[in-house]
Coordinates of C-alpha atoms in Angstrom, one line a residue:
Chain A
M1 CA 25.6 52.1 77.4
T2 CA 22.1 52.2 78.8
L3 CA 21.8 55.7 77.7
T4 CA 22.8 54.9 74.2
T5 CA 20.2 52.1 74.0
L6 CA 17.6 54.4 75.5
R7 CA 18.4 57.0 72.9
A8 CA 18.3 54.6 70.1
T9 CA 14.9 53.3 71.2
S10 CA 13.6 56.8 71.5
L11 CA 14.8 57.7 68.1
A12 CA 13.2 54.6 66.7
L13 CA 10.0 55.5 68.4
L14 CA 10.2 59.0 67.0
A15 CA 10.6 57.7 63.5
C16 CA 7.8 55.1 64.0
F17 CA 5.6 57.9 65.3
F18 CA 6.2 60.0 62.2
M19 CA 5.6 57.1 59.8
L20 CA 2.4 56.1 61.5
R21 CA 1.1 59.6 61.4
A22 CA 2.1 59.9 57.8
V23 CA 0.1 56.8 57.0
A24 CA -2.8 57.3 59.2
Q25 CA -3.2 61.0 58.9
Q26 CA -3.0 61.9 55.3
P27 CA -4.2 65.4 55.8
V28 CA -7.6 65.9 54.3
Q29 CA -6.4 67.5 51.2
V30 CA -8.8 69.8 49.7
S31 CA -7.3 70.4 46.4
L32 CA -7.0 74.1 46.0
P33 CA -6.4 75.4 42.6
V34 CA -3.1 77.2 42.3
P35 CA -2.6 80.9 41.2
A36 CA -4.3 81.5 37.8
A37 CA -7.4 83.3 38.8
S38 CA -9.8 82.3 36.1
A39 CA -12.6 84.7 36.7
A40 CA -13.8 84.0 33.2
A41 CA -14.5 80.4 34.1
T42 CA -17.3 81.6 36.5
T43 CA -20.5 80.5 35.0
T44 CA -23.8 82.2 35.7
A45 CA -25.1 79.1 37.3
E46 CA -22.2 79.0 39.8
T47 CA -22.7 82.7 40.6
Q48 CA -26.4 82.1 41.2
S49 CA -25.8 79.1 43.4
L50 CA -23.3 81.0 45.5
Y51 CA -25.6 84.0 45.6
G52 CA -28.6 82.0 46.7
W53 CA -26.6 80.3 49.4
L54 CA -25.3 83.5 50.8
R55 CA -28.7 85.0 50.7
Q56 CA -30.2 82.2 52.7
M57 CA -27.4 82.5 55.2
H58 CA -28.1 86.2 55.7
A59 CA -31.8 85.7 56.0
A60 CA -31.3 83.0 58.6
A61 CA -29.3 85.2 60.8
K62 CA -31.9 87.9 60.6
N63 CA -34.9 85.7 61.3
R64 CA -33.8 83.1 63.9
S65 CA -33.7 83.4 67.7
Y66 CA -31.4 81.0 69.4
V67 CA -29.3 80.4 72.5
G68 CA -26.0 78.4 72.2
T69 CA -22.5 77.8 73.3
F70 CA -19.9 78.5 70.8
V71 CA -16.4 77.1 70.7
V72 CA -13.6 78.7 68.7
S73 CA -10.1 77.2 68.4
S74 CA -7.4 79.1 66.7
G75 CA -3.6 78.8 66.9
G76 CA -3.9 76.1 69.6
V77 CA -6.1 78.2 71.8
V78 CA -9.7 77.4 72.6
S79 CA -12.3 79.8 73.8
R80 CA -15.9 79.4 74.6
T81 CA -18.7 81.9 74.5
K82 CA -22.4 81.8 75.2
I83 CA -24.7 83.5 72.7
W84 CA -28.2 84.8 72.9
H85 CA -29.7 86.0 69.7
V86 CA -33.1 87.4 69.4
C87 CA -35.0 88.7 66.4
E88 CA -38.2 90.6 66.7
G89 CA -39.6 92.2 63.6
N90 CA -36.7 93.8 61.9
Q91 CA -34.9 94.4 65.2
Q92 CA -32.0 92.2 66.3
I93 CA -30.2 91.9 69.6
E94 CA -27.4 89.7 70.6
R95 CA -25.6 89.0 73.8
I96 CA -22.2 87.3 73.8
E97 CA -20.7 86.2 77.1
S98 CA -17.1 84.9 77.2
L99 CA -16.9 81.7 79.2
S100 CA -13.1 81.4 79.1
G101 CA -10.4 84.0 79.4
A102 CA -11.1 87.4 80.7
P103 CA -14.8 88.1 81.5
R104 CA -16.4 90.1 78.8
S105 CA -19.9 90.6 77.6
T106 CA -20.9 92.2 74.3
F107 CA -24.3 93.4 73.3
R108 CA -25.2 94.2 69.8
H109 CA -28.5 96.0 69.1
N110 CA -28.8 96.5 65.4
D111 CA -25.8 98.8 64.7
Q112 CA -25.1 99.6 68.3
L113 CA -22.3 97.7 69.9
V114 CA -21.7 97.7 73.7
T115 CA -18.9 95.8 75.3
F116 CA -18.6 95.4 79.1
L117 CA -15.2 94.7 80.5
P118 CA -15.9 93.9 84.2
A119 CA -12.2 93.5 85.1
D120 CA -11.5 97.2 84.2
K121 CA -15.0 98.4 85.0
V122 CA -15.1 99.9 81.5
V123 CA -17.9 99.8 79.0
R124 CA -17.2 100.6 75.4
S125 CA -20.0 101.9 73.2
E126 CA -19.6 101.9 69.5
Q127 CA -21.7 102.6 66.5
R128 CA -21.0 100.0 63.8
Q129 CA -19.5 102.0 61.0
S130 CA -20.3 99.8 58.0
P131 CA -24.0 99.6 57.6
G132 CA -23.7 96.5 55.5
L133 CA -21.2 94.4 53.8
F134 CA -20.6 96.8 50.9
P135 CA -22.2 100.1 50.0
D136 CA -23.8 98.6 47.0
G137 CA -25.2 95.6 48.8
L138 CA -24.8 91.9 48.7
E139 CA -25.4 91.5 45.0
S140 CA -22.2 93.2 43.9
A141 CA -20.2 91.5 46.7
D142 CA -21.6 88.2 45.6
S143 CA -20.6 88.4 42.0
R144 CA -17.1 89.4 43.2
I145 CA -17.0 86.5 45.6
A146 CA -17.9 84.2 42.8
D147 CA -14.9 85.5 40.8
F148 CA -12.5 84.5 43.5
Y149 CA -14.1 81.6 45.3
K150 CA -15.8 78.5 44.1
L151 CA -18.7 77.0 46.0
K152 CA -18.7 73.3 46.3
R153 CA -21.5 71.4 48.1
G154 CA -20.3 68.7 50.5
G155 CA -22.4 66.2 52.3
T156 CA -24.6 66.5 55.3
E157 CA -23.6 66.3 58.9
R158 CA -25.0 66.7 62.4
V159 CA -23.5 69.5 64.4
A160 CA -24.7 70.4 67.9
G161 CA -27.8 68.3 67.4
V162 CA -28.7 70.1 64.2
E163 CA -28.8 68.6 60.6
T164 CA -26.5 70.6 58.5
D165 CA -25.3 71.0 54.9
V166 CA -21.6 71.2 54.4
S167 CA -20.3 73.6 51.8
L168 CA -16.8 74.5 50.7
L169 CA -15.7 77.9 49.5
L170 CA -12.5 77.3 47.7
P171 CA -10.3 80.1 46.6
R172 CA -9.5 80.4 42.9
D173 CA -6.0 81.7 43.6
A174 CA -3.4 81.5 46.4
L175 CA -4.1 85.0 47.7
R176 CA -6.9 83.9 50.1
F177 CA -7.9 81.1 52.4
G178 CA -10.8 78.7 51.9
Y179 CA -13.7 78.1 54.1
R180 CA -15.8 75.1 55.1
V181 CA -19.3 76.1 56.3
W182 CA -21.9 74.0 58.0
T183 CA -25.4 75.5 57.7
E184 CA -28.6 74.4 59.3
R185 CA -30.6 72.4 56.7
K186 CA -33.9 74.1 57.1
N187 CA -32.9 77.7 57.3
G188 CA -29.2 78.1 56.5
L189 CA -28.1 79.3 59.9
V190 CA -24.3 79.0 60.2
V191 CA -23.6 76.4 62.8
K192 CA -19.9 75.7 62.2
L193 CA -17.2 77.4 60.2
Q194 CA -13.6 76.5 59.4
T195 CA -10.9 78.6 57.7
L196 CA -8.6 76.5 55.6
D197 CA -5.1 77.4 54.5
T198 CA -3.9 76.9 50.9
D199 CA -3.1 73.3 51.7
G200 CA -6.6 72.7 53.1
R201 CA -5.5 72.5 56.7
V202 CA -7.8 74.0 59.3
L203 CA -6.5 77.3 60.7
V204 CA -9.5 78.3 62.8
Q205 CA -12.6 76.4 63.7
A206 CA -15.7 78.0 65.2
A207 CA -18.7 75.9 66.0
F208 CA -21.7 75.6 68.3
S209 CA -21.3 72.9 70.9
E210 CA -24.9 73.4 72.0
L211 CA -27.6 75.2 70.1
Q212 CA -31.3 75.8 71.0
L213 CA -33.2 77.2 68.1
N214 CA -36.3 79.3 68.6
A215 CA -35.4 79.9 72.2
P216 CA -38.0 81.8 74.1
I217 CA -36.0 85.0 75.0
K218 CA -37.4 88.5 75.1
M219 CA -35.7 91.3 73.5
D220 CA -36.6 93.9 76.2
K221 CA -34.8 91.8 78.8
L222 CA -31.6 91.9 76.8
L223 CA -32.0 95.6 76.1
L224 CA -32.4 96.2 79.8
M225 CA -29.1 94.4 80.5
M226 CA -27.4 96.3 77.7
N227 CA -28.3 99.6 79.2
Q228 CA -27.3 98.7 82.7
L229 CA -24.1 100.9 82.8
E230 CA -24.0 101.7 86.5
G231 CA -20.6 101.3 88.1
Y232 CA -18.9 101.3 84.7
R233 CA -16.8 104.0 83.0
L234 CA -18.2 104.7 79.5
E235 CA -15.7 104.9 76.7
K236 CA -16.7 106.0 73.2
P237 CA -13.9 105.6 70.7
V238 CA -14.0 108.3 68.1
L239 CA -13.5 107.5 64.5
L240 CA -12.9 110.0 61.8
K241 CA -14.0 108.9 58.4
T242 CA -11.5 109.8 55.7
T243 CA -10.0 108.4 52.5
A244 CA -6.5 107.1 51.8
D245 CA -6.3 109.6 49.0
A246 CA -7.0 112.5 51.3
Q247 CA -4.3 111.3 53.6
G248 CA -1.8 111.0 50.8
W249 CA -1.7 107.3 50.5
A250 CA -2.3 104.9 47.6
L251 CA -1.9 101.3 46.7
S252 CA 0.3 101.4 43.7
A253 CA -0.5 97.8 42.6
P254 CA -4.0 96.6 43.4
V255 CA -4.3 93.1 45.0
A256 CA -6.5 90.9 42.9
G257 CA -10.1 90.7 44.3
F258 CA -9.6 93.2 47.1
K259 CA -11.4 96.4 47.1
S260 CA -11.1 99.4 49.4
V261 CA -14.0 99.3 51.8
S262 CA -13.4 102.2 54.2
C263 CA -10.7 104.3 55.7
Y264 CA -10.6 105.9 59.2
K265 CA -8.4 107.9 61.5
R266 CA -8.4 106.8 65.0
P267 CA -7.3 109.2 67.7
A268 CA -4.8 107.3 69.8
S269 CA -3.0 108.3 73.0
G270 CA 0.1 110.3 72.2
A271 CA -0.8 111.1 68.6
A272 CA -0.7 114.8 67.7
P273 CA -3.8 116.1 65.9
G274 CA -3.6 115.4 62.2
E275 CA -1.2 112.5 62.8
E276 CA -3.6 110.0 64.2
P277 CA -3.0 106.4 63.0
L278 CA -4.8 105.6 59.7
Q279 CA -6.7 102.4 59.1
W280 CA -7.5 101.5 55.5
I281 CA -9.7 98.5 55.1
F282 CA -9.9 96.1 52.1
S283 CA -12.1 93.1 51.5
D284 CA -12.7 90.5 48.8
G285 CA -16.1 89.8 50.2
L286 CA -15.0 87.0 52.5
A287 CA -11.6 88.0 53.8
S288 CA -10.5 91.4 55.0
V289 CA -7.2 93.2 55.4
S290 CA -6.5 96.4 57.4
I291 CA -3.5 98.6 56.6
F292 CA -2.4 100.7 59.5
V293 CA -0.2 103.7 59.0
D294 CA 1.3 105.8 61.7
L295 CA 4.3 108.0 62.3
L296 CA 7.4 106.2 63.6
D297 CA 9.1 107.5 66.7
P298 CA 12.3 109.0 65.1
K299 CA 14.4 107.7 68.0
S300 CA 13.3 104.2 67.6
E301 CA 14.4 101.6 65.0
L302 CA 11.6 99.5 63.5
Q303 CA 12.2 95.8 63.3
E304 CA 10.3 94.3 60.4
A305 CA 8.3 91.4 61.8
S306 CA 5.5 89.1 61.1
F307 CA 3.0 87.3 63.2
S308 CA 0.6 84.5 62.7
M309 CA -2.1 83.0 64.9
G310 CA -4.8 80.8 63.4
A311 CA -6.0 82.5 60.3
T312 CA -4.9 86.0 61.4
Q313 CA -1.6 87.1 59.9
A314 CA 0.2 90.4 60.5
L315 CA 3.3 92.1 59.3
T316 CA 5.0 95.4 59.8
R317 CA 7.5 97.3 57.8
Q318 CA 9.0 100.8 57.7
F319 CA 8.2 103.2 55.0
D320 CA 10.2 106.5 55.3
A321 CA 9.1 108.0 58.6
Y322 CA 6.1 105.7 58.8
R323 CA 5.3 102.4 60.2
I324 CA 3.0 100.2 58.1
T325 CA 1.2 97.3 59.8
V326 CA -0.9 95.0 57.8
I327 CA -3.3 92.6 59.5
G328 CA -5.7 90.2 57.8
E329 CA -7.2 86.8 57.6
V330 CA -5.3 86.0 54.4
P331 CA -2.0 84.3 53.6
M332 CA 1.2 86.2 54.5
A333 CA 2.1 86.6 50.9
T334 CA -1.1 88.6 50.3
L335 CA -0.2 90.9 53.2
Q336 CA 3.2 91.4 51.6
L337 CA 1.6 92.5 48.4
F338 CA -0.3 95.1 50.4
A339 CA 2.7 96.2 52.4
N340 CA 4.9 96.5 49.4
G341 CA 2.3 98.3 47.3
M342 CA 1.8 101.2 49.7
A343 CA 2.9 104.5 48.2
H344 CA 3.0 107.9 49.7
K345 CA 2.1 110.9 47.6
K346 CA 3.2 113.8 49.9
Chain B
M1 CA 8.0 74.9 56.0
S2 CA 6.9 77.5 53.5
Q3 CA 7.7 81.2 53.7
S4 CA 4.1 82.1 54.1
K5 CA 3.7 80.2 57.2
F6 CA 7.0 80.9 58.9
S7 CA 9.0 84.0 59.0
V8 CA 12.2 84.4 60.9
H9 CA 12.7 87.7 62.6
P10 CA 16.2 89.0 61.8
E11 CA 17.0 89.0 65.5
S12 CA 15.9 85.5 66.0
A13 CA 18.6 84.3 63.6
D14 CA 21.1 85.0 66.4
P15 CA 22.4 81.5 67.3
L16 CA 21.6 80.6 70.8
P17 CA 24.3 78.9 72.8
T18 CA 23.7 75.2 72.4
N19 CA 23.7 73.4 75.7
R20 CA 22.3 70.2 77.1
M21 CA 18.8 71.6 77.6
T22 CA 18.4 73.4 74.4
P23 CA 18.9 71.9 70.9
S24 CA 19.8 74.3 68.1
P25 CA 17.1 76.6 66.9
S26 CA 16.8 74.9 63.6
T27 CA 16.4 71.5 65.3
R28 CA 13.7 72.9 67.5
E29 CA 11.9 74.4 64.5
S30 CA 12.0 71.1 62.8
L31 CA 10.8 69.2 65.8
S32 CA 7.9 71.7 66.1
A33 CA 7.1 71.2 62.5
L34 CA 7.2 67.4 63.0
V35 CA 4.8 67.6 65.9
D36 CA 2.5 69.6 63.6
D37 CA 2.9 67.2 60.7
E38 CA 4.5 69.8 58.5
L39 CA 7.9 68.2 57.8
G40 CA 8.9 66.9 54.5
D41 CA 10.8 63.7 54.0
E42 CA 14.2 65.4 53.4
E43 CA 13.8 67.6 56.4
L44 CA 12.8 64.6 58.5
A45 CA 16.0 62.8 57.5
A46 CA 18.0 65.9 58.4
L47 CA 16.2 66.1 61.7
L48 CA 16.8 62.5 62.6
E49 CA 20.5 63.0 61.7
A50 CA 20.6 66.1 64.0
C51 CA 18.9 64.2 66.8
Q52 CA 21.6 61.6 66.7
Q53 CA 24.1 64.4 67.5
D54 CA 22.0 66.2 70.0
E55 CA 20.9 64.8 73.3
A56 CA 18.7 67.7 74.2
A57 CA 16.6 67.2 71.0
L58 CA 14.7 64.2 72.4
D59 CA 13.9 66.1 75.6
C60 CA 12.6 68.9 73.5
W61 CA 10.6 66.5 71.3
N62 CA 9.0 65.0 74.3
R63 CA 7.9 68.4 75.6
Y64 CA 6.6 69.5 72.2
Q65 CA 4.5 66.3 72.1
L66 CA 3.1 66.9 75.5
I67 CA 2.1 70.5 74.5
G68 CA 0.7 69.3 71.2
E69 CA -1.4 66.6 72.9
A70 CA -2.9 69.1 75.2
L71 CA -3.6 71.7 72.6
R72 CA -5.0 69.3 70.1
A73 CA -7.7 68.1 72.4
P74 CA -10.3 70.9 71.8
T75 CA -13.2 68.5 72.0
A76 CA -12.5 67.6 75.5
V77 CA -12.4 71.2 76.5
A78 CA -15.5 71.9 74.3
A79 CA -17.4 69.2 76.1
G80 CA -16.9 71.2 79.3
G81 CA -14.8 68.5 80.9
V82 CA -11.1 68.5 81.5
L83 CA -9.7 65.1 80.8
G84 CA -7.4 63.3 83.1
A85 CA -4.8 63.3 80.4
E86 CA -4.8 67.1 80.3
R87 CA -4.7 67.4 84.0
A88 CA -1.8 65.1 84.1
F89 CA -0.2 67.2 81.4
V90 CA -0.5 70.3 83.4
N91 CA 0.9 68.6 86.5
R92 CA 3.8 67.2 84.5
L93 CA 4.4 70.6 82.9
S94 CA 4.4 72.5 86.1
Q95 CA 6.7 70.0 87.7
R96 CA 9.0 70.5 84.7
L97 CA 8.7 74.3 85.1
A98 CA 9.4 74.1 88.8
Q99 CA 12.6 72.0 88.1
E100 CA 13.7 74.5 85.5
G101 CA 13.0 77.5 87.7
V102 CA 10.5 79.1 85.3
A103 CA 7.5 78.9 87.6
A104 CA 9.1 81.5 90.0
P105 CA 8.8 84.5 87.7
L106 CA 5.4 83.4 86.5
A107 CA 4.2 83.0 90.0
S108 CA 5.4 86.4 91.2
A109 CA 2.4 88.0 92.9
T110 CA 3.5 91.6 92.3
P111 CA 2.6 92.8 88.9
V112 CA 5.9 93.4 87.2
R113 CA 6.1 94.9 83.7
Q114 CA 6.9 92.3 81.2
P115 CA 8.0 89.5 83.5
V116 CA 7.7 86.9 80.9
V117 CA 9.4 88.9 78.2
A118 CA 12.3 89.6 80.5
E119 CA 12.6 85.9 81.0
V120 CA 12.9 85.4 77.3
L121 CA 15.3 88.2 76.7
Q122 CA 17.7 86.7 79.1
H123 CA 18.0 83.8 76.8
R124 CA 18.5 85.9 73.8
G125 CA 20.9 88.5 75.0
P126 CA 20.4 92.2 74.5
V127 CA 17.8 93.2 72.0
A128 CA 17.2 96.3 70.0
N129 CA 14.0 97.6 71.3
D130 CA 12.0 100.1 69.3
G131 CA 10.3 101.2 72.4
V132 CA 7.0 102.0 70.9
F133 CA 6.1 98.9 69.0
R134 CA 7.6 95.9 70.8
W135 CA 5.9 93.0 69.3
K136 CA 8.4 90.7 67.7
L137 CA 8.6 87.3 66.4
V138 CA 11.1 85.5 68.5
A139 CA 11.0 82.2 66.8
G140 CA 14.4 81.2 68.0
V141 CA 13.9 81.5 71.8
A142 CA 14.8 78.6 74.0
C143 CA 12.5 75.6 74.3
L144 CA 12.2 76.5 77.9
A145 CA 10.6 79.8 77.1
A146 CA 8.3 78.2 74.6
V147 CA 7.1 75.8 77.4
S148 CA 6.4 78.7 79.8
A149 CA 4.4 80.6 77.2
M150 CA 2.4 77.5 76.4
A151 CA 1.8 77.1 80.1
W152 CA 0.4 80.5 80.2
N153 CA -2.1 79.7 77.5
V154 CA -2.9 76.3 78.9
S155 CA -3.7 77.8 82.3
G156 CA -6.3 80.0 80.7
L157 CA -7.6 77.1 78.7
L158 CA -8.0 74.6 81.5
G159 CA -9.3 77.1 84.0
A160 CA -9.7 75.7 87.5
A161 CA -7.8 72.6 86.8
S162 CA -4.5 74.5 86.2
E163 CA -1.9 74.7 88.9
P164 CA -2.2 77.7 91.2
Q165 CA 1.3 79.1 90.4
L166 CA 0.4 79.2 86.8
A167 CA -3.1 80.6 87.4
Q168 CA -1.7 83.6 89.4
A169 CA 0.5 84.8 86.6
P170 CA 0.3 88.6 86.5
L171 CA -1.1 90.3 83.5
A172 CA 1.8 92.1 81.9
A173 CA 1.9 94.9 79.4
S174 CA 3.6 92.5 76.9
V175 CA 2.7 88.9 76.8
M176 CA 4.2 86.0 74.9
V177 CA 1.8 84.0 72.9
A178 CA 2.7 80.6 71.5
S179 CA 1.8 80.3 67.9
P180 CA 2.6 77.5 65.6
Q181 CA 5.3 79.8 64.2
G182 CA 7.0 80.2 67.5
V183 CA 6.7 82.5 70.4
V184 CA 5.5 86.0 69.8
V185 CA 5.7 89.0 72.0
R186 CA 2.6 91.1 71.8
D187 CA 2.0 94.3 73.5
A188 CA -0.9 96.7 74.1
R189 CA -0.1 98.6 70.9
F190 CA -0.4 95.5 68.8
E191 CA -3.5 94.3 70.6
E192 CA -5.0 97.7 69.8
L193 CA -4.4 97.3 66.1
L194 CA -5.7 93.8 66.2
A195 CA -8.8 94.9 67.9
A196 CA -9.3 97.7 65.4
H197 CA -8.9 95.3 62.5
R198 CA -11.4 93.0 64.0
Q199 CA -13.9 95.6 64.8
L200 CA -13.9 97.5 61.5
G201 CA -12.2 95.0 59.3
A202 CA -14.7 92.3 59.8
T203 CA -16.5 92.9 56.5
S204 CA -17.0 89.3 55.5
A205 CA -20.0 87.8 53.8
L206 CA -19.5 84.9 56.1
Q207 CA -19.3 86.8 59.3
E208 CA -21.8 89.5 58.5
P209 CA -24.9 87.3 58.8
S210 CA -23.7 86.0 62.1
G211 CA -22.4 88.8 64.3
F212 CA -21.6 86.3 66.9
L213 CA -19.1 84.6 64.7
R214 CA -17.2 87.8 64.3
N215 CA -17.3 88.6 67.9
A216 CA -16.5 85.2 69.2
V217 CA -13.7 84.6 66.7
F218 CA -12.3 88.0 67.3
D219 CA -12.3 87.8 71.0
M220 CA -9.8 85.0 70.8
P221 CA -6.6 86.8 71.4
Q222 CA -7.9 88.6 74.4
A223 CA -9.0 85.4 75.8
A224 CA -5.6 83.9 75.2
V225 CA -3.6 86.8 76.6
A226 CA -5.7 87.2 79.6
G227 CA -5.4 83.6 80.6
R228 CA -5.2 84.0 84.3

């Protein structure tokens, strides 16, 4: 009897809870336009506005020195990192120290990326492969971004003690996510960034919790730390630049807005020469998708599966003797288009 | 729940034996969706109906709420402080885990390959294992397993405040990660691809001007997996 009463009460509470939430928490709906990509609707003014905004953002990142603590929450997990960013002339250096999870520090000096993993006593040194966003520069990327995203100016807000302008980048179709960006008023430095799903819900949020602009840090000090490799084993991952075409792969149906950016073979443990896993990268200017192709172990049976954490989605499928894995910061349906569009020519 | 947000692995469709502690998989999914505010009116009605029939459902709901509360408090964590509520949550959770005997495998001091996964698989019966690429979506695993996976993440998230037996969880080759879509088994192979995507695939006009964004955002999974 008591149990029944208790259960009834709990159920009532459960129902109440839902109703209250439904009333109080009408999700902040950002009305996203559904399919119909109307590239033609893009006006010159819109494109220029988006272009100017992106330009300012890029310039800010190249010209400002700062120290800050950065908090990222994605898929229910929160991580904190401390960032030192120094610009001297046209040189840039950055140090990123993880404050949560496994200890890890990353240094980036222009195109050189060095990652220290103290737990494994390993340091990974990589040359950034893509010199810029696109081979033909920001201008072309920008006009494409304007075809698939719409820039909307929001209000102003204070984030980490800095006055910011809030802007929305809304996708013009359902193949990509939206973004809400907080940029420092004076210079356009990105202070906070949210990735929004097609219903306008926040998938990932990255924001400074503390930010000191124009911090007095010296580049040579960071450079010294970056080159302090004693006691660490140096790993240099080798990447072989190739094309999907040369490897016998093609995308039979292009995915609207996404262009092939680059393609690599990555020697992996256990892969015979010539059969290294392939990584083919696509981008629409804001979101990117990697298609991985590797040979399937003939003895094993591949389970088609999908995975989602924050904005990152992944799915895998079998194609003849190959395993195709698609990973990207796009809706699962977009990944499906990529996975289903893959065709082998050999 | 829309297809794009939730995908059921063929294996996870295997019905789990329903007992007092674990409501049916569909009820659990609905409860999870309710916690996340993603349940439509009709689905809610069906869920309430199901809860009437299922004693374990309320138990499960309470646990989901606790987990949701803790995970939805990023500001507290961001501010550098661990709130009393979160500490209380961890205490309650570890008590719960101790009662249900999950803490033992997690606390094992000797690094065993896939201890957590083994725990899950016990609940799921034999599984076809492709051997090379073992990441799978196991949306239908028991509530219990979901709680232990959450605990893993939470221990990393709360740092020093977490209970010792959770903090000592050995780092396994495969780790379960709780995602809003359920519990996912990830292995070194998948981590590698994810890292490769994040390193080379980060060609975004938003991330490009701020390398830190790319790195910070992309270090996330490692941070989650290595929660020790």
